[in-house]
Amino acid sequence: MVQRTSNPEVMSMDLSPKMPAKAYGGEGGSYFDWSPADLPMLGAASIGAAKLHLAAGGLSLPSYSDSAKVAYVLQGAGACGLVLPEAAKEKVIPVKAGDALALPFGAVTWWFNAQDSSTELVVLFLGDTSKGHTPGKFTNFQLTGATGIFTGFSTEFVARAWDLDQDSAAKIVSTQPGSGIVKVAAGHKMPVPRAEDREGMVLNCFEAPLDVDIPGGGRVVVLNTANLPLVKEVGLGADLVRIDGHSMCSPGFSCDSAYQVTYIVRGSGRVQVVGIDGTRVLETRAEGGCLFIVPRFFVVSKIADDTGMEWFSIITTPNPIFSHLAGKTSVWKAISPAVLESAFNTTPEMEKMFRSKRLDSEIFFAPS
């Protein structure tokens, strides 16, 4: 059972956006992650966050994780090898910037950036660590390499499992000195990605129909069980939000007890989060590359700088529901005028003026 963090603990936590730290890497690329020691809400929410950077020819060795994840391709193009539990054949999925993939428990994956690539392949991973070894941190199990699972078995066990003689078993386990990420030898032919393997496995957030489109304000694509069925197995929803320069994202909260984990893809802007008893628990400027978490039921709002702001978020439920506190879909438009007058302790005239605003605006407000 996941231990709930108390209200006083959440209110006193450092919620400020953080950058990741390098965990390991080499010539083929690097793996970065966020630590619950630096971002305590990761542990409180049992959420993991990491980024994979692959140079040209870089291969992230086959591995599986103790956590279900959503992967989002931030930059570049390449291949994702995926073997789902009990599958007889791997999928070799061509991936590109804007792609989102749901990776359930037990999925074995590898990632590759082509030898002739002119850009890094960068992939963001966000997921649920509530069933993992360390709350707030992914534990990945490598199948090969210096830290591979089979380096821990005796040669006798490996030889018996793979029906090899002991010399061959010892050799095949020890010939890869790399750990986690390696660079593939020049000229070595890797599997060719298959376009048909994308079907049902990938949603490109740049090409998908927009769920919200406010001219001059912003746009949203939501990942849920309708457009990416594996989201149900992962137990997470996600969205890509892009707001224009100086636009505002309406104050709102997740009304189904979900945490919202936000990675700023590009741009920058101001962020405010308000929690229990009307206490502002975060006021900061968020920039591209940073990550922050909004506690359950806390209200968050963002205003973009002049370059606009783009973020990718996961929500700890596969079909998230948000309640907004400004705009034509806000709760204010539904509450009776007499109740609002008493609640705000204001005059009928002020209530009418308040209600008359934002009649055409939804969740994004363009600068006036």
Short mmCIF file of C-alpha atoms in Angstrom, two decimals:
data_model
loop_
_atom_site.label_atom_id
_atom_site.label_comp_id
_atom_site.label_asym_id
_atom_site.label_seq_id
_atom_site.Cartn_x
_atom_site.Cartn_y
_atom_site.Cartn_z
CA MET A 1 0.00 0.00 0.00
CA VAL A 2 1.27 3.50 -0.89
CA GLN A 3 1.80 5.67 2.17
CA ARG A 4 -0.06 8.95 1.87
CA THR A 5 1.82 12.15 2.57
CA SER A 6 0.11 14.35 5.16
CA ASN A 7 -1.19 17.82 4.32
CA PRO A 8 1.42 19.65 6.45
CA GLU A 9 4.22 17.71 4.72
CA VAL A 10 2.93 18.61 1.25
CA MET A 11 2.44 22.26 2.17
CA SER A 12 6.04 22.51 3.40
CA MET A 13 7.66 20.68 0.46
CA ASP A 14 9.84 22.43 -2.07
CA LEU A 15 7.68 22.40 -5.23
CA SER A 16 10.04 24.50 -7.35
CA PRO A 17 10.91 23.19 -10.84
CA LYS A 18 14.10 21.14 -11.07
CA MET A 19 16.51 20.00 -13.79
CA PRO A 20 17.63 16.34 -13.99
CA ALA A 21 21.06 14.97 -13.12
CA LYS A 22 23.14 12.59 -15.24
CA ALA A 23 22.86 9.00 -13.98
CA TYR A 24 25.14 7.26 -16.50
CA GLY A 25 26.33 7.45 -20.08
CA GLY A 26 29.18 7.32 -22.53
CA GLU A 27 30.00 7.74 -26.21
CA GLY A 28 26.55 6.51 -27.28
CA GLY A 29 24.58 8.91 -25.11
CA SER A 30 23.41 9.60 -21.57
CA TYR A 31 20.56 8.85 -19.19
CA PHE A 32 19.35 11.58 -16.85
CA ASP A 33 16.82 11.37 -14.04
CA TRP A 34 15.13 13.44 -11.37
CA SER A 35 15.71 12.36 -7.78
CA PRO A 36 13.11 12.49 -4.99
CA ALA A 37 15.92 13.89 -2.84
CA ASP A 38 15.90 17.02 -5.03
CA LEU A 39 12.19 17.02 -5.89
CA PRO A 40 10.40 15.54 -2.84
CA MET A 41 7.00 15.48 -4.54
CA LEU A 42 8.29 12.63 -6.74
CA GLY A 43 8.41 10.40 -3.68
CA ALA A 44 5.16 11.74 -2.25
CA ALA A 45 3.32 11.12 -5.53
CA SER A 46 5.24 7.91 -6.38
CA ILE A 47 6.17 9.32 -9.79
CA GLY A 48 9.39 8.70 -11.70
CA ALA A 49 10.91 10.99 -14.32
CA ALA A 50 13.91 10.51 -16.61
CA LYS A 51 15.37 11.50 -20.00
CA LEU A 52 17.33 9.50 -22.54
CA HIS A 53 19.76 11.28 -24.88
CA LEU A 54 21.18 9.16 -27.72
CA ALA A 55 23.95 10.40 -30.02
CA ALA A 56 24.16 9.22 -33.64
CA GLY A 57 24.66 5.45 -33.50
CA GLY A 58 23.67 5.33 -29.84
CA LEU A 59 21.81 2.27 -28.57
CA SER A 60 19.98 2.05 -25.25
CA LEU A 61 20.43 -1.64 -24.43
CA PRO A 62 17.37 -3.88 -23.98
CA SER A 63 15.85 -3.43 -20.54
CA TYR A 64 12.62 -3.52 -18.56
CA SER A 65 11.48 -1.35 -15.69
CA ASP A 66 9.75 -1.72 -12.33
CA SER A 67 7.27 0.98 -13.40
CA ALA A 68 4.67 1.60 -16.08
CA LYS A 69 5.58 4.68 -18.12
CA VAL A 70 4.63 7.11 -20.82
CA ALA A 71 7.48 7.91 -23.23
CA TYR A 72 7.45 11.19 -25.16
CA VAL A 73 9.94 11.95 -27.94
CA LEU A 74 11.21 15.47 -27.36
CA GLN A 75 13.70 15.67 -30.22
CA GLY A 76 15.03 13.76 -33.19
CA ALA A 77 13.95 10.52 -34.81
CA GLY A 78 14.95 6.90 -34.42
CA ALA A 79 13.68 3.45 -33.51
CA CYS A 80 12.08 1.91 -30.43
CA GLY A 81 12.23 -1.85 -30.12
CA LEU A 82 9.33 -3.10 -28.01
CA VAL A 83 8.46 -6.59 -26.78
CA LEU A 84 5.20 -6.63 -24.84
CA PRO A 85 4.59 -9.31 -22.19
CA GLU A 86 3.89 -12.71 -23.78
CA ALA A 87 4.46 -11.33 -27.29
CA ALA A 88 6.20 -13.68 -29.72
CA LYS A 89 7.69 -10.92 -31.86
CA GLU A 90 9.19 -7.52 -31.23
CA LYS A 91 7.81 -4.35 -32.72
CA VAL A 92 10.40 -2.04 -34.29
CA ILE A 93 8.64 1.30 -34.12
CA PRO A 94 9.85 4.34 -36.05
CA VAL A 95 9.65 7.29 -33.67
CA LYS A 96 9.93 11.03 -34.18
CA ALA A 97 9.48 14.26 -32.25
CA GLY A 98 5.97 14.55 -30.80
CA ASP A 99 5.42 10.80 -30.47
CA ALA A 100 3.93 9.44 -27.24
CA LEU A 101 4.05 5.75 -26.33
CA ALA A 102 2.53 3.92 -23.36
CA LEU A 103 4.88 1.30 -21.90
CA PRO A 104 3.13 -1.13 -19.53
CA PHE A 105 4.73 -3.31 -16.84
CA GLY A 106 6.93 -6.05 -18.26
CA ALA A 107 7.62 -4.33 -21.59
CA VAL A 108 11.19 -4.82 -22.82
CA THR A 109 12.49 -1.88 -24.85
CA TRP A 110 15.56 -0.71 -26.69
CA TRP A 111 16.07 2.65 -28.38
CA PHE A 112 18.37 3.51 -31.28
CA ASN A 113 19.47 6.68 -33.06
CA ALA A 114 20.63 6.06 -36.63
CA GLN A 115 24.32 6.29 -37.49
CA ASP A 116 23.70 9.09 -39.98
CA SER A 117 21.47 11.15 -37.70
CA SER A 118 22.33 14.85 -37.43
CA THR A 119 20.51 15.32 -34.12
CA GLU A 120 20.29 13.62 -30.76
CA LEU A 121 17.30 11.41 -30.08
CA VAL A 122 15.84 12.68 -26.79
CA VAL A 123 13.06 10.79 -25.01
CA LEU A 124 11.23 11.79 -21.82
CA PHE A 125 9.89 9.09 -19.49
CA LEU A 126 7.23 9.79 -16.86
CA GLY A 127 5.59 7.01 -14.88
CA ASP A 128 4.05 5.49 -11.79
CA THR A 129 6.56 4.07 -9.28
CA SER A 130 4.02 3.07 -6.62
CA LYS A 131 4.80 -0.61 -7.27
CA GLY A 132 8.51 -0.02 -7.82
CA HIS A 133 11.53 -0.52 -5.60
CA THR A 134 12.07 3.18 -4.84
CA PRO A 135 9.10 5.58 -4.70
CA GLY A 136 9.85 8.50 -7.02
CA LYS A 137 12.58 6.76 -9.04
CA PHE A 138 12.63 4.25 -11.90
CA THR A 139 14.66 1.08 -11.46
CA ASN A 140 15.65 -0.29 -14.86
CA PHE A 141 16.83 -3.88 -15.31
CA GLN A 142 19.38 -4.28 -18.11
CA LEU A 143 19.31 -7.58 -19.99
CA THR A 144 22.85 -7.27 -21.36
CA GLY A 145 26.04 -5.33 -20.69
CA ALA A 146 28.28 -4.91 -17.66
CA THR A 147 25.26 -4.48 -15.37
CA GLY A 148 23.05 -6.98 -17.18
CA ILE A 149 20.92 -9.48 -15.28
CA PHE A 150 22.88 -12.48 -16.50
CA THR A 151 26.20 -11.21 -15.15
CA GLY A 152 24.76 -12.11 -11.75
CA PHE A 153 23.98 -15.76 -12.59
CA SER A 154 26.63 -18.44 -12.45
CA THR A 155 27.98 -19.74 -15.74
CA GLU A 156 26.30 -23.07 -14.96
CA PHE A 157 22.86 -21.44 -14.73
CA VAL A 158 23.36 -19.36 -17.89
CA ALA A 159 24.60 -22.36 -19.89
CA ARG A 160 21.66 -24.48 -18.71
CA ALA A 161 19.08 -21.75 -19.44
CA TRP A 162 20.34 -21.02 -22.95
CA ASP A 163 21.47 -24.55 -23.85
CA LEU A 164 25.08 -23.47 -24.38
CA ASP A 165 28.36 -24.99 -23.31
CA GLN A 166 29.90 -23.18 -20.37
CA ASP A 167 32.67 -21.50 -22.40
CA SER A 168 30.13 -20.03 -24.83
CA ALA A 169 27.88 -18.96 -21.96
CA ALA A 170 30.73 -17.18 -20.20
CA LYS A 171 31.78 -15.46 -23.42
CA ILE A 172 28.36 -14.19 -24.52
CA VAL A 173 27.64 -12.69 -21.11
CA SER A 174 31.01 -10.93 -20.76
CA THR A 175 31.76 -9.57 -24.24
CA GLN A 176 29.67 -6.37 -23.87
CA PRO A 177 31.65 -4.06 -21.55
CA GLY A 178 29.20 -1.19 -21.95
CA SER A 179 26.47 -0.46 -19.43
CA GLY A 180 23.02 0.85 -20.30
CA ILE A 181 24.00 2.82 -23.43
CA VAL A 182 26.54 1.90 -26.10
CA LYS A 183 27.59 3.15 -29.53
CA VAL A 184 26.92 0.67 -32.33
CA ALA A 185 29.91 -0.13 -34.54
CA ALA A 186 29.98 1.71 -37.86
CA GLY A 187 28.48 -0.37 -40.64
CA HIS A 188 26.52 -2.65 -38.32
CA LYS A 189 23.01 -3.06 -39.68
CA MET A 190 20.23 -2.54 -37.14
CA PRO A 191 16.59 -3.62 -37.68
CA VAL A 192 14.66 -1.39 -40.06
CA PRO A 193 11.72 0.33 -38.32
CA ARG A 194 8.31 -0.72 -39.65
CA ALA A 195 5.61 1.92 -40.14
CA GLU A 196 2.88 -0.67 -39.48
CA ASP A 197 4.27 -1.22 -35.98
CA ARG A 198 3.15 2.29 -35.02
CA GLU A 199 -0.51 1.30 -35.26
CA GLY A 200 -2.14 1.35 -31.83
CA MET A 201 1.21 1.96 -30.15
CA VAL A 202 1.99 5.61 -30.88
CA LEU A 203 0.13 8.91 -30.91
CA ASN A 204 1.92 11.85 -32.45
CA CYS A 205 0.86 14.92 -30.51
CA PHE A 206 1.75 17.28 -33.37
CA GLU A 207 -0.47 15.43 -35.85
CA ALA A 208 -3.39 14.34 -33.63
CA PRO A 209 -6.67 16.27 -33.67
CA LEU A 210 -6.67 19.13 -31.18
CA ASP A 211 -8.87 18.72 -28.13
CA VAL A 212 -8.71 22.47 -27.46
CA ASP A 213 -7.75 25.19 -29.94
CA ILE A 214 -8.01 28.81 -28.82
CA PRO A 215 -6.77 31.28 -31.48
CA GLY A 216 -4.05 33.43 -29.97
CA GLY A 217 -4.34 31.48 -26.72
CA GLY A 218 -3.25 27.86 -26.89
CA ARG A 219 -3.78 24.29 -28.02
CA VAL A 220 -4.11 20.93 -26.24
CA VAL A 221 -3.84 17.30 -27.29
CA VAL A 222 -4.97 14.81 -24.64
CA LEU A 223 -3.76 11.19 -24.50
CA ASN A 224 -6.37 8.85 -23.09
CA THR A 225 -7.85 5.39 -23.58
CA ALA A 226 -9.71 6.53 -26.71
CA ASN A 227 -6.70 7.53 -28.82
CA LEU A 228 -3.97 5.36 -27.22
CA PRO A 229 -5.54 2.20 -25.76
CA LEU A 230 -2.40 1.07 -23.89
CA VAL A 231 -2.87 4.10 -21.64
CA LYS A 232 -5.42 2.00 -19.73
CA GLU A 233 -2.79 -0.62 -18.88
CA VAL A 234 -0.31 2.06 -17.85
CA GLY A 235 -2.93 3.82 -15.68
CA LEU A 236 -1.79 7.31 -16.70
CA GLY A 237 -3.25 10.08 -18.83
CA ALA A 238 -1.12 12.72 -20.56
CA ASP A 239 -1.38 15.91 -22.56
CA LEU A 240 0.70 18.26 -24.65
CA VAL A 241 -0.13 21.92 -24.11
CA ARG A 242 1.18 24.85 -26.17
CA ILE A 243 0.27 28.41 -25.24
CA ASP A 244 1.17 31.52 -27.17
CA GLY A 245 3.25 34.44 -25.97
CA HIS A 246 1.80 36.17 -22.86
CA SER A 247 -1.24 33.86 -22.87
CA MET A 248 -2.62 32.53 -19.62
CA CYS A 249 -3.71 29.01 -18.72
CA SER A 250 -6.80 29.22 -16.51
CA PRO A 251 -6.44 28.40 -12.80
CA GLY A 252 -7.64 24.83 -12.41
CA PHE A 253 -7.24 21.56 -10.56
CA SER A 254 -7.54 17.84 -11.15
CA CYS A 255 -10.84 16.84 -9.58
CA ASP A 256 -10.22 13.08 -9.53
CA SER A 257 -7.47 12.93 -6.89
CA ALA A 258 -4.69 12.90 -9.48
CA TYR A 259 -1.22 14.42 -9.39
CA GLN A 260 -0.10 16.47 -12.38
CA VAL A 261 3.56 16.09 -13.40
CA THR A 262 4.70 18.76 -15.84
CA TYR A 263 7.83 18.91 -18.00
CA ILE A 264 8.51 22.20 -19.78
CA VAL A 265 9.44 21.25 -23.35
CA ARG A 266 10.35 24.73 -24.56
CA GLY A 267 9.72 28.40 -23.84
CA SER A 268 9.22 29.80 -20.36
CA GLY A 269 6.69 31.48 -18.16
CA ARG A 270 5.43 32.22 -14.69
CA VAL A 271 3.74 29.55 -12.57
CA GLN A 272 1.65 29.92 -9.43
CA VAL A 273 0.25 27.06 -7.33
CA VAL A 274 -2.19 27.61 -4.45
CA GLY A 275 -2.91 24.95 -1.84
CA ILE A 276 -4.76 24.50 1.42
CA ASP A 277 -6.25 27.57 3.15
CA GLY A 278 -5.49 29.78 0.15
CA THR A 279 -1.74 29.51 0.68
CA ARG A 280 0.40 30.18 -2.38
CA VAL A 281 2.88 27.31 -2.24
CA LEU A 282 4.74 28.09 -5.46
CA GLU A 283 5.50 31.24 -7.40
CA THR A 284 8.29 30.80 -9.89
CA ARG A 285 9.46 31.06 -13.47
CA ALA A 286 9.64 27.74 -15.30
CA GLU A 287 12.00 27.20 -18.23
CA GLY A 288 12.52 24.53 -20.86
CA GLY A 289 13.99 21.32 -19.45
CA CYS A 290 12.60 21.61 -15.93
CA LEU A 291 10.01 19.48 -14.16
CA PHE A 292 7.53 20.18 -11.39
CA ILE A 293 4.58 18.46 -9.74
CA VAL A 294 1.24 19.88 -8.64
CA PRO A 295 -0.17 18.12 -5.52
CA ARG A 296 -3.64 16.60 -5.57
CA PHE A 297 -6.47 19.19 -5.67
CA PHE A 298 -4.04 22.16 -5.60
CA VAL A 299 -4.83 24.91 -8.14
CA VAL A 300 -2.24 25.82 -10.77
CA SER A 301 -2.06 28.60 -13.36
CA LYS A 302 0.60 29.63 -15.88
CA ILE A 303 1.35 32.76 -17.92
CA ALA A 304 3.77 32.41 -20.84
CA ASP A 305 6.65 34.76 -21.55
CA ASP A 306 6.82 36.46 -24.95
CA THR A 307 8.13 33.29 -26.68
CA GLY A 308 5.20 31.18 -25.47
CA MET A 309 5.45 27.96 -23.51
CA GLU A 310 5.00 24.26 -24.29
CA TRP A 311 4.70 21.48 -21.73
CA PHE A 312 4.05 17.74 -21.59
CA SER A 313 2.25 16.39 -18.53
CA ILE A 314 1.13 13.09 -17.16
CA ILE A 315 -1.82 12.79 -14.83
CA THR A 316 -2.08 9.82 -12.49
CA THR A 317 -5.35 8.55 -13.98
CA PRO A 318 -5.95 7.31 -17.55
CA ASN A 319 -8.92 9.61 -18.25
CA PRO A 320 -8.28 12.81 -16.27
CA ILE A 321 -10.95 15.37 -15.43
CA PHE A 322 -10.09 19.01 -14.71
CA SER A 323 -12.14 21.73 -13.14
CA HIS A 324 -11.36 25.31 -14.17
CA LEU A 325 -11.86 28.41 -12.06
CA ALA A 326 -11.99 30.95 -14.88
CA GLY A 327 -13.47 31.06 -18.38
CA LYS A 328 -16.83 30.09 -19.85
CA THR A 329 -16.58 26.49 -18.59
CA SER A 330 -15.64 27.49 -15.03
CA VAL A 331 -17.68 26.58 -11.98
CA TRP A 332 -18.49 30.29 -11.51
CA LYS A 333 -20.78 30.23 -14.54
CA ALA A 334 -22.78 27.37 -13.02
CA ILE A 335 -23.23 28.71 -9.48
CA SER A 336 -26.40 30.71 -8.73
CA PRO A 337 -26.03 34.53 -8.69
CA ALA A 338 -27.46 34.80 -5.19
CA VAL A 339 -24.92 32.30 -3.90
CA LEU A 340 -22.06 34.21 -5.54
CA GLU A 341 -23.25 37.49 -4.03
CA SER A 342 -23.17 35.97 -0.55
CA ALA A 343 -19.98 33.99 -1.13
CA PHE A 344 -18.05 37.06 -2.30
CA ASN A 345 -20.02 39.37 0.02
CA THR A 346 -20.61 41.68 -2.92
CA THR A 347 -23.41 43.60 -4.63
CA PRO A 348 -25.70 42.28 -7.40
CA GLU A 349 -24.08 44.78 -9.76
CA MET A 350 -20.58 43.45 -9.02
CA GLU A 351 -21.79 39.85 -9.38
CA LYS A 352 -23.31 40.65 -12.80
CA MET A 353 -20.10 42.34 -13.93
CA PHE A 354 -18.05 39.35 -12.71
CA ARG A 355 -20.33 36.84 -14.45
CA SER A 356 -20.30 38.83 -17.71
CA LYS A 357 -16.55 38.32 -18.18
CA ARG A 358 -14.84 35.48 -20.05
CA LEU A 359 -18.05 34.40 -21.79
CA ASP A 360 -16.20 33.38 -24.95
CA SER A 361 -12.89 32.20 -23.47
CA GLU A 362 -12.31 28.62 -22.37
CA ILE A 363 -9.10 27.53 -20.63
CA PHE A 364 -6.58 29.82 -22.37
CA PHE A 365 -6.73 33.59 -22.30
CA ALA A 366 -4.87 35.55 -24.98
CA PRO A 367 -3.31 38.85 -23.94
CA SER A 368 -5.72 41.77 -24.28
#
